[in-house]
Amino acid sequence: MRTSPGERLLDLAVSGVLWGFRILLVAAILIGTIATIRAGKYTSEQWIDFVVFGISQGSIYALIALGYTMVYGILRMINFAHGDIFMTGAFAAYFLATWMNGTGFIDSYPILGLLIPILFAMIVAGGIAMLVERIAYRPLRGAPRLVPLISAIGASFFLEYAFRGFFGPGVYAYPPIKALEGEWDILGIGILKVQVVVAVAAFIMMAILYSIVMFTKVGKAMRAVSESKDTAALMGIDVNRIIVSTFALGAAMAGAAGVLYSLIFRQVGFFMGFTPGIKAFTAAVLGGIGNIPGAMVGGLVLGIFESVGPSLFLEGLGITRPYQLKDAIAYTMLVMILLFRPSGILGERITTKKA
Amino acid sequence: MTKRLLALLSVLVIASMALAACGTPATEAPVATEAPATEAPATEAPAAAYECTDALGCVTIAPDEPVHIAYWGVLSGPDSSLGEDSKRGVEIAIDDKGGKILDHDILLTTEDAGCTPEGGATAATKLATDTSIVGLIGSSCSDETVGGIATLTNAGLTTISPSNTRPVLSDPARGPDYAGYLRTAHSDAFQGKAVAEFAYNVLGARKAATLHDGSSYAQALQQVFADNFIALGGEIVAQEAVAKDATDMKPVLTTIAAAQPEFLYYPVFVAVGGYVTAQVRDVAGLETVALAGSDGIFTADLLKGGGPNTEGMYLSSPDFSAFTGDYAGFIAKHEAKYGGSTLSTFHAHAYDAANILFAALEKVAVVEADGTIYVPRQALRDAIYATKDFQGITGTLSCSPSGDCGAPVIAVYQIVNSDPASWNPADTANPNPKKIYP
């Protein structure tokens, strides 16, 4: 394709500005980092703490991001009610755990006291997601892309304010699990038990999900539907059933994430799903939306940057109260990834036909 | 080519958003709805000889119409216990009037303002378009007032806030946009000072750190505290801030821990307060630091969110034992109407605010023989400002020319039990939290 000299000049100018922007950002990060390290305000133990906090927060983002990415992979839609599905899981676990705590069950069987609420939350969240899919999304399948998006936002508000109506505007405290209080000594570093448990549980869940998608018949069918709904239907796959199971599976992950989140932050409330939902969506885009390992990587990267970033990059630049800018770091990172690698860290997995 | 242009465009958009965010927020006055200079006189009352000469116009209430007042504040989101609590105070004040004023029913409209400047602007714009509203109670959060007050003032309305405590809202130099704003809550100039004195003199702390959530309330209050603490001879070793929707406080607390404070003051709202309290003891270096908050988290919701760590925490609040009115009677009515303990701190202030509004209304309203009421807006505003020695629950209230009506007696309480069910600061035998200073 031939272009006129004027166009070529504009092209050059645009890429010059973009490169300048990239270099500026990287330079700012480098200068900030070096200045912070030279100031020596934090001990190495505190740096490790920052990273560990980031990993546990990031693994929760990753679990939620899986639901966004799976639904996007199969339907090309952003399920904005997903953050509120996470909230329903946390509520379900809260009520069960509070009841179990009242009978003393959690204190005598801490492992079951952790697992049973997680399972229950996964079932409840999966069930609610199936209902949402049936009521709010399925009738709109085939409609222009914006229509299910708006419907998803509606479903999100409905879930939030339905829960507010049932359980009130206040917050509830998730019962503490005594066996998880205190620290473990890992390689000479004291790490909070709850952080370790949350990260390990999240990784196990992700491994289970990944093997379901890669090695089972349902998973195979999901990948087939993601490639092409019509062809999959011709091959004898019940497309509706596969879509519902995708929603349920993603929601189950979000439900489990809800419990892990409550274990760390100990607050359950009707609005708790909003911010983690947006962050997890960011994580999904970061990793490459539609890509399951990408969601995991995106979540972890986002969590760690959010935790380490304010003190590492911003404090060195002389910015006071850097933690107010935590979200700015998250979204600047999103912009940077999209500039350097528009398809996300691990790449978007969309067949050319769909994209 | 087009892709690159798009990328450049998105960078520019984000940059401009960042720049806009850096600018001073909420100074732009929302477009004022046209002030009803001459309210159309009621056509169904030809006998009425009353002619409205008020500078801001009059509200006409036909014989069969209710007197319309509005409440605006935070009624949704994690901080809604603050707004809900004040709303109940207004509702009890209406009940005490038998639901009637000047032989008309009282109609209460509520509008959610979400504890943000944007929410306040939206709520104010919506309420300002309703020409039947006589006066307002609200808002809950100082941010809401910052966003919405210009719209209300320019529409000729007057609002009395039960719970805004940011000092600048009733500063003598606050500007004409605030002409329609008064409050029964105390100014934080008193509250921050009381906490600083408590920390320095009673606890003997010399190194303090503060944490706020960027809201105008928390930002101003922690600064008042810091200024007073330094004036007493103490040292402020860290002043950090988080975003209002932040949940993971451990990184910022680790930063604070690096400065080794003895006293941590976070006068924030419930959500952030709960997360900080729940996580603070897990951070190395902060295991034994004294924790203190203020009236924004003086609620059982803090115990729900903060868990066992709340035990021993200090909270400043209006001194309930200094209330001169029948506070016990109010609590009994609250118990009968809603069941359970009060939700937050400012129910009594809301009750007083509503009664000040009613008293002023009764004073200035012109009642025709057929029951039609005319309420001149400027006269109503003047009457509220002229409130003097009003016997309220929270004390004897007189309004200053800059809108301060409150009787600022601050006390520091200590939480003695982290079970939310035990929350009852008004209990005489077994209060939780318990007043310890002064």
Short mmCIF file of C-alpha atoms in Angstrom, two decimals, chain A:
data_model
loop_
_atom_site.label_atom_id
_atom_site.label_comp_id
_atom_site.label_asym_id
_atom_site.label_seq_id
_atom_site.Cartn_x
_atom_site.Cartn_y
_atom_site.Cartn_z
CA MET A 1 0.00 0.00 0.00
CA ARG A 2 1.41 3.36 -0.99
CA THR A 3 1.07 6.32 1.25
CA SER A 4 1.59 9.99 0.55
CA PRO A 5 4.61 11.78 2.11
CA GLY A 6 2.28 13.76 4.36
CA GLU A 7 0.79 10.61 5.80
CA ARG A 8 4.20 9.10 6.30
CA LEU A 9 5.30 12.22 8.17
CA LEU A 10 2.24 12.04 10.43
CA ASP A 11 2.93 8.38 11.02
CA LEU A 12 6.47 9.19 12.04
CA ALA A 13 5.34 11.98 14.37
CA VAL A 14 2.74 9.76 16.05
CA SER A 15 5.14 6.91 16.68
CA GLY A 16 7.72 9.44 17.90
CA VAL A 17 5.30 10.76 20.50
CA LEU A 18 4.31 7.23 21.54
CA TRP A 19 7.94 6.19 21.92
CA GLY A 20 8.65 9.35 23.89
CA PHE A 21 5.77 8.48 26.20
CA ARG A 22 7.05 4.95 26.71
CA ILE A 23 10.57 6.13 27.46
CA LEU A 24 9.24 8.75 29.85
CA LEU A 25 7.24 6.19 31.81
CA VAL A 26 10.09 3.72 32.04
CA ALA A 27 12.48 6.49 33.08
CA ALA A 28 10.09 7.70 35.77
CA ILE A 29 9.78 4.17 37.15
CA LEU A 30 13.54 3.64 37.10
CA ILE A 31 14.35 6.97 38.77
CA GLY A 32 11.68 6.39 41.41
CA THR A 33 12.93 2.89 42.13
CA ILE A 34 16.56 3.89 42.44
CA ALA A 35 15.75 6.87 44.65
CA THR A 36 13.58 4.74 46.94
CA ILE A 37 16.20 2.04 47.29
CA ARG A 38 18.90 4.59 47.99
CA ALA A 39 16.78 6.25 50.65
CA GLY A 40 16.76 2.89 52.46
CA LYS A 41 13.57 3.51 54.43
CA TYR A 42 12.43 -0.11 54.31
CA THR A 43 14.17 -3.24 55.50
CA SER A 44 14.37 -6.21 53.14
CA GLU A 45 11.86 -7.98 55.34
CA GLN A 46 9.38 -5.20 54.69
CA TRP A 47 9.94 -5.51 50.94
CA ILE A 48 9.21 -9.22 51.17
CA ASP A 49 6.06 -8.37 53.12
CA PHE A 50 4.97 -6.04 50.31
CA VAL A 51 5.43 -8.82 47.76
CA VAL A 52 3.63 -11.40 49.88
CA PHE A 53 0.67 -9.05 50.40
CA GLY A 54 0.66 -8.53 46.66
CA ILE A 55 0.67 -12.24 45.89
CA SER A 56 -2.30 -13.01 48.12
CA GLN A 57 -4.28 -10.05 46.79
CA GLY A 58 -3.21 -10.90 43.24
CA SER A 59 -4.23 -14.53 43.47
CA ILE A 60 -7.73 -13.38 44.44
CA TYR A 61 -7.81 -11.01 41.45
CA ALA A 62 -6.68 -13.93 39.30
CA LEU A 63 -9.48 -16.19 40.52
CA ILE A 64 -12.10 -13.57 39.68
CA ALA A 65 -10.43 -12.70 36.39
CA LEU A 66 -10.85 -16.31 35.27
CA GLY A 67 -14.61 -15.85 35.11
CA TYR A 68 -14.31 -12.71 32.99
CA THR A 69 -11.88 -14.33 30.65
CA MET A 70 -13.81 -17.59 30.21
CA VAL A 71 -17.10 -15.85 29.49
CA TYR A 72 -15.37 -13.48 27.11
CA GLY A 73 -13.65 -16.37 25.38
CA ILE A 74 -16.93 -18.10 24.71
CA LEU A 75 -19.44 -15.27 24.21
CA ARG A 76 -17.29 -12.19 23.45
CA MET A 77 -19.11 -10.33 26.19
CA ILE A 78 -17.95 -8.68 29.41
CA ASN A 79 -19.97 -10.07 32.29
CA PHE A 80 -20.04 -7.01 34.52
CA ALA A 81 -22.18 -8.80 37.09
CA HIS A 82 -19.22 -11.06 37.83
CA GLY A 83 -17.95 -8.92 40.72
CA ASP A 84 -21.34 -9.26 42.38
CA ILE A 85 -21.33 -13.02 41.89
CA PHE A 86 -18.12 -12.88 43.95
CA MET A 87 -20.09 -10.98 46.60
CA THR A 88 -22.88 -13.59 46.69
CA GLY A 89 -20.29 -16.29 47.30
CA ALA A 90 -18.81 -14.33 50.19
CA PHE A 91 -22.25 -13.85 51.72
CA ALA A 92 -23.13 -17.53 51.41
CA ALA A 93 -19.88 -18.53 53.09
CA TYR A 94 -20.35 -15.89 55.77
CA PHE A 95 -23.71 -17.26 56.88
CA LEU A 96 -22.54 -20.86 56.87
CA ALA A 97 -19.26 -20.07 58.62
CA THR A 98 -20.99 -17.96 61.27
CA TRP A 99 -23.36 -20.79 62.00
CA MET A 100 -20.52 -23.32 62.10
CA ASN A 101 -18.54 -21.00 64.33
CA GLY A 102 -21.48 -20.82 66.71
CA THR A 103 -21.48 -24.61 67.11
CA GLY A 104 -17.72 -24.65 67.68
CA PHE A 105 -17.16 -26.74 64.53
CA ILE A 106 -14.54 -24.45 63.03
CA ASP A 107 -12.37 -24.54 66.12
CA SER A 108 -12.37 -28.33 66.28
CA TYR A 109 -12.00 -29.00 62.54
CA PRO A 110 -10.24 -25.96 61.04
CA ILE A 111 -9.56 -27.59 57.65
CA LEU A 112 -13.18 -28.63 57.14
CA GLY A 113 -14.21 -25.27 58.56
CA LEU A 114 -12.32 -23.71 55.69
CA LEU A 115 -13.27 -26.14 52.92
CA ILE A 116 -17.01 -26.49 53.54
CA PRO A 117 -17.74 -22.73 53.28
CA ILE A 118 -15.63 -22.57 50.11
CA LEU A 119 -17.61 -25.42 48.55
CA PHE A 120 -20.90 -23.91 49.64
CA ALA A 121 -19.91 -20.50 48.25
CA MET A 122 -18.95 -22.10 44.93
CA ILE A 123 -22.31 -23.84 44.69
CA VAL A 124 -24.33 -20.75 45.58
CA ALA A 125 -22.32 -18.45 43.29
CA GLY A 126 -22.53 -20.96 40.46
CA GLY A 127 -26.29 -21.29 40.92
CA ILE A 128 -26.84 -17.53 40.93
CA ALA A 129 -24.65 -17.11 37.86
CA MET A 130 -26.72 -19.76 36.04
CA LEU A 131 -29.88 -17.86 36.93
CA VAL A 132 -28.38 -14.57 35.76
CA GLU A 133 -27.32 -16.18 32.49
CA ARG A 134 -30.79 -17.65 31.96
CA ILE A 135 -32.68 -14.45 32.78
CA ALA A 136 -30.42 -11.60 31.70
CA TYR A 137 -28.14 -12.95 28.96
CA ARG A 138 -29.65 -15.88 27.09
CA PRO A 139 -32.69 -14.00 25.75
CA LEU A 140 -30.28 -11.42 24.35
CA ARG A 141 -27.98 -13.82 22.59
CA GLY A 142 -27.59 -12.71 18.99
CA ALA A 143 -28.42 -9.10 19.87
CA PRO A 144 -25.76 -6.46 19.12
CA ARG A 145 -22.78 -6.62 21.50
CA LEU A 146 -23.73 -3.56 23.53
CA VAL A 147 -27.08 -5.02 24.53
CA PRO A 148 -25.85 -7.86 26.77
CA LEU A 149 -23.25 -5.44 28.20
CA ILE A 150 -25.98 -3.10 29.40
CA SER A 151 -27.97 -6.06 30.63
CA ALA A 152 -24.91 -7.18 32.61
CA ILE A 153 -24.63 -3.79 34.28
CA GLY A 154 -28.32 -4.04 35.15
CA ALA A 155 -27.81 -7.51 36.61
CA SER A 156 -24.91 -6.15 38.64
CA PHE A 157 -27.04 -3.40 40.18
CA PHE A 158 -29.88 -5.83 40.76
CA LEU A 159 -27.65 -8.22 42.70
CA GLU A 160 -26.07 -5.42 44.74
CA TYR A 161 -29.29 -3.81 45.79
CA ALA A 162 -31.17 -7.07 46.25
CA PHE A 163 -28.51 -8.04 48.80
CA ARG A 164 -28.70 -4.62 50.35
CA GLY A 165 -32.44 -5.10 50.69
CA PHE A 166 -32.07 -8.53 52.29
CA PHE A 167 -29.09 -7.97 54.55
CA GLY A 168 -28.92 -4.20 55.04
CA PRO A 169 -26.31 -1.60 54.15
CA GLY A 170 -23.85 -2.50 56.92
CA VAL A 171 -20.92 -4.88 56.85
CA TYR A 172 -20.56 -8.27 58.51
CA ALA A 173 -17.39 -9.66 60.00
CA TYR A 174 -16.35 -13.07 58.67
CA PRO A 175 -15.66 -15.30 61.69
CA PRO A 176 -11.93 -15.60 62.35
CA ILE A 177 -10.39 -19.06 62.02
CA LYS A 178 -8.08 -19.45 65.00
CA ALA A 179 -5.83 -21.97 63.30
CA LEU A 180 -4.99 -19.33 60.68
CA GLU A 181 -3.87 -16.65 63.11
CA GLY A 182 -0.19 -15.92 63.49
CA GLU A 183 2.76 -16.51 61.22
CA TRP A 184 4.62 -19.38 59.64
CA ASP A 185 8.36 -19.33 59.41
CA ILE A 186 9.23 -20.00 55.78
CA LEU A 187 12.95 -19.89 54.94
CA GLY A 188 13.58 -17.69 57.92
CA ILE A 189 10.90 -15.19 56.95
CA GLY A 190 7.73 -14.82 59.01
CA ILE A 191 4.72 -14.89 56.70
CA LEU A 192 1.13 -14.59 57.86
CA LYS A 193 -0.58 -17.97 57.76
CA VAL A 194 -3.73 -16.62 56.18
CA GLN A 195 -1.77 -15.15 53.26
CA VAL A 196 -0.10 -18.49 52.57
CA VAL A 197 -3.37 -20.40 52.78
CA VAL A 198 -5.13 -17.96 50.47
CA ALA A 199 -2.39 -18.05 47.85
CA VAL A 200 -2.07 -21.85 47.96
CA ALA A 201 -5.85 -22.34 47.80
CA ALA A 202 -6.08 -19.96 44.85
CA PHE A 203 -3.34 -21.80 42.96
CA ILE A 204 -5.01 -25.17 43.59
CA MET A 205 -8.32 -23.81 42.30
CA MET A 206 -6.66 -22.43 39.21
CA ALA A 207 -4.90 -25.74 38.54
CA ILE A 208 -8.21 -27.58 38.87
CA LEU A 209 -9.91 -25.16 36.50
CA TYR A 210 -7.11 -25.37 34.00
CA SER A 211 -7.21 -29.17 33.94
CA ILE A 212 -11.01 -29.13 33.55
CA VAL A 213 -10.70 -26.88 30.52
CA MET A 214 -7.76 -28.73 28.99
CA PHE A 215 -8.34 -32.40 29.81
CA THR A 216 -12.06 -33.12 30.18
CA LYS A 217 -14.85 -33.58 27.68
CA VAL A 218 -16.70 -30.48 28.93
CA GLY A 219 -13.51 -28.48 28.66
CA LYS A 220 -12.95 -29.67 25.13
CA ALA A 221 -16.51 -28.69 24.27
CA MET A 222 -15.94 -25.24 25.82
CA ARG A 223 -12.91 -24.70 23.66
CA ALA A 224 -14.85 -25.87 20.62
CA VAL A 225 -17.74 -23.47 21.33
CA SER A 226 -15.20 -20.70 21.83
CA GLU A 227 -13.78 -21.40 18.36
CA SER A 228 -17.11 -21.41 16.61
CA LYS A 229 -20.58 -21.85 18.08
CA ASP A 230 -22.12 -22.97 14.81
CA THR A 231 -19.53 -25.60 14.00
CA ALA A 232 -19.63 -26.88 17.56
CA ALA A 233 -23.40 -27.26 17.29
CA LEU A 234 -22.99 -29.22 14.05
CA MET A 235 -20.61 -31.56 15.84
CA GLY A 236 -23.37 -32.44 18.27
CA ILE A 237 -22.37 -30.17 21.14
CA ASP A 238 -25.22 -28.67 23.16
CA VAL A 239 -24.03 -25.06 22.97
CA ASN A 240 -26.45 -23.70 25.58
CA ARG A 241 -25.40 -26.32 28.09
CA ILE A 242 -21.73 -25.53 27.52
CA ILE A 243 -22.32 -21.80 27.92
CA VAL A 244 -24.18 -22.37 31.17
CA SER A 245 -21.41 -24.58 32.48
CA THR A 246 -18.85 -21.92 31.55
CA PHE A 247 -20.77 -19.36 33.56
CA ALA A 248 -21.14 -21.77 36.47
CA LEU A 249 -17.47 -22.68 36.46
CA GLY A 250 -16.31 -19.07 36.32
CA ALA A 251 -18.78 -18.14 39.03
CA ALA A 252 -17.62 -21.00 41.23
CA MET A 253 -14.10 -19.58 41.04
CA ALA A 254 -15.45 -16.15 41.96
CA GLY A 255 -17.39 -17.67 44.86
CA ALA A 256 -14.23 -19.31 46.18
CA ALA A 257 -12.40 -16.01 45.72
CA GLY A 258 -15.14 -14.38 47.81
CA VAL A 259 -14.34 -16.68 50.73
CA LEU A 260 -10.58 -16.18 50.42
CA TYR A 261 -11.12 -12.42 50.25
CA SER A 262 -13.25 -12.54 53.39
CA LEU A 263 -10.56 -14.57 55.15
CA ILE A 264 -8.02 -11.81 54.55
CA PHE A 265 -10.16 -8.69 54.86
CA ARG A 266 -12.84 -10.09 57.20
CA GLN A 267 -15.58 -7.83 55.86
CA VAL A 268 -18.63 -8.97 53.95
CA GLY A 269 -20.98 -6.35 52.54
CA PHE A 270 -23.27 -5.85 49.58
CA PHE A 271 -20.90 -3.49 47.76
CA MET A 272 -17.73 -5.53 48.25
CA GLY A 273 -17.74 -6.93 44.71
CA PHE A 274 -17.49 -3.67 42.84
CA THR A 275 -13.81 -2.73 43.14
CA PRO A 276 -12.38 -6.26 43.03
CA GLY A 277 -14.57 -6.86 39.99
CA ILE A 278 -13.13 -3.89 38.12
CA LYS A 279 -9.60 -4.81 39.19
CA ALA A 280 -10.06 -8.39 38.08
CA PHE A 281 -11.37 -7.20 34.74
CA THR A 282 -8.20 -5.11 34.45
CA ALA A 283 -6.18 -8.20 35.30
CA ALA A 284 -7.97 -10.20 32.62
CA VAL A 285 -7.21 -7.55 30.00
CA LEU A 286 -3.63 -7.29 31.28
CA GLY A 287 -3.02 -10.98 30.80
CA GLY A 288 -4.83 -11.09 27.48
CA ILE A 289 -8.58 -11.48 27.66
CA GLY A 290 -9.89 -14.87 26.62
CA ASN A 291 -6.67 -16.51 27.75
CA ILE A 292 -6.90 -18.57 30.96
CA PRO A 293 -3.22 -18.64 32.02
CA GLY A 294 -3.17 -14.96 31.03
CA ALA A 295 -5.83 -14.17 33.65
CA MET A 296 -3.72 -15.85 36.33
CA VAL A 297 -0.56 -14.01 35.33
CA GLY A 298 -2.46 -10.71 34.95
CA GLY A 299 -3.97 -11.04 38.43
CA LEU A 300 -0.64 -11.76 40.10
CA VAL A 301 1.17 -8.99 38.26
CA LEU A 302 -1.54 -6.49 39.12
CA GLY A 303 -1.62 -7.52 42.79
CA ILE A 304 2.15 -7.30 43.22
CA PHE A 305 2.45 -3.96 41.39
CA GLU A 306 -0.35 -2.48 43.46
CA SER A 307 1.29 -3.56 46.65
CA VAL A 308 4.92 -2.75 45.86
CA GLY A 309 4.38 0.10 43.40
CA PRO A 310 3.39 3.03 45.61
CA SER A 311 6.39 2.74 47.89
CA LEU A 312 8.86 1.56 45.25
CA PHE A 313 8.12 3.85 42.29
CA LEU A 314 6.28 6.83 43.72
CA GLU A 315 7.97 7.52 47.04
CA GLY A 316 11.32 7.87 45.31
CA LEU A 317 9.82 10.50 43.01
CA GLY A 318 8.99 12.58 46.06
CA ILE A 319 5.26 11.96 45.89
CA THR A 320 3.71 12.17 49.35
CA ARG A 321 0.85 9.87 50.33
CA PRO A 322 1.52 7.52 47.43
CA TYR A 323 -1.11 4.97 48.45
CA GLN A 324 -3.87 7.23 47.19
CA LEU A 325 -2.39 6.61 43.76
CA LYS A 326 -2.54 2.83 44.02
CA ASP A 327 -5.31 2.63 41.44
CA ALA A 328 -3.42 5.03 39.19
CA ILE A 329 -0.57 2.52 39.16
CA ALA A 330 -2.93 -0.29 38.25
CA TYR A 331 -4.47 1.59 35.36
CA THR A 332 -1.22 3.16 34.14
CA MET A 333 0.10 -0.36 33.96
CA LEU A 334 -2.92 -1.34 31.90
CA VAL A 335 -2.24 1.52 29.49
CA MET A 336 1.43 0.58 29.27
CA ILE A 337 0.72 -3.06 28.55
CA LEU A 338 -1.79 -2.04 25.90
CA LEU A 339 0.81 0.27 24.35
CA PHE A 340 3.65 -2.23 24.37
CA ARG A 341 1.61 -5.37 23.83
CA PRO A 342 -1.95 -4.53 22.75
CA SER A 343 -3.09 -8.14 23.12
CA GLY A 344 -2.00 -8.45 26.76
CA ILE A 345 0.95 -10.16 28.44
CA LEU A 346 0.21 -13.66 27.18
CA GLY A 347 -1.81 -12.58 24.16
CA GLU A 348 -5.48 -12.57 23.38
CA ARG A 349 -6.73 -15.91 22.09
CA ILE A 350 -9.29 -15.01 19.54
CA THR A 351 -9.65 -16.77 16.26
CA THR A 352 -9.26 -14.41 13.36
CA LYS A 353 -12.79 -15.14 12.28
CA LYS A 354 -14.28 -13.80 15.50
CA ALA A 355 -12.04 -10.83 15.89
#
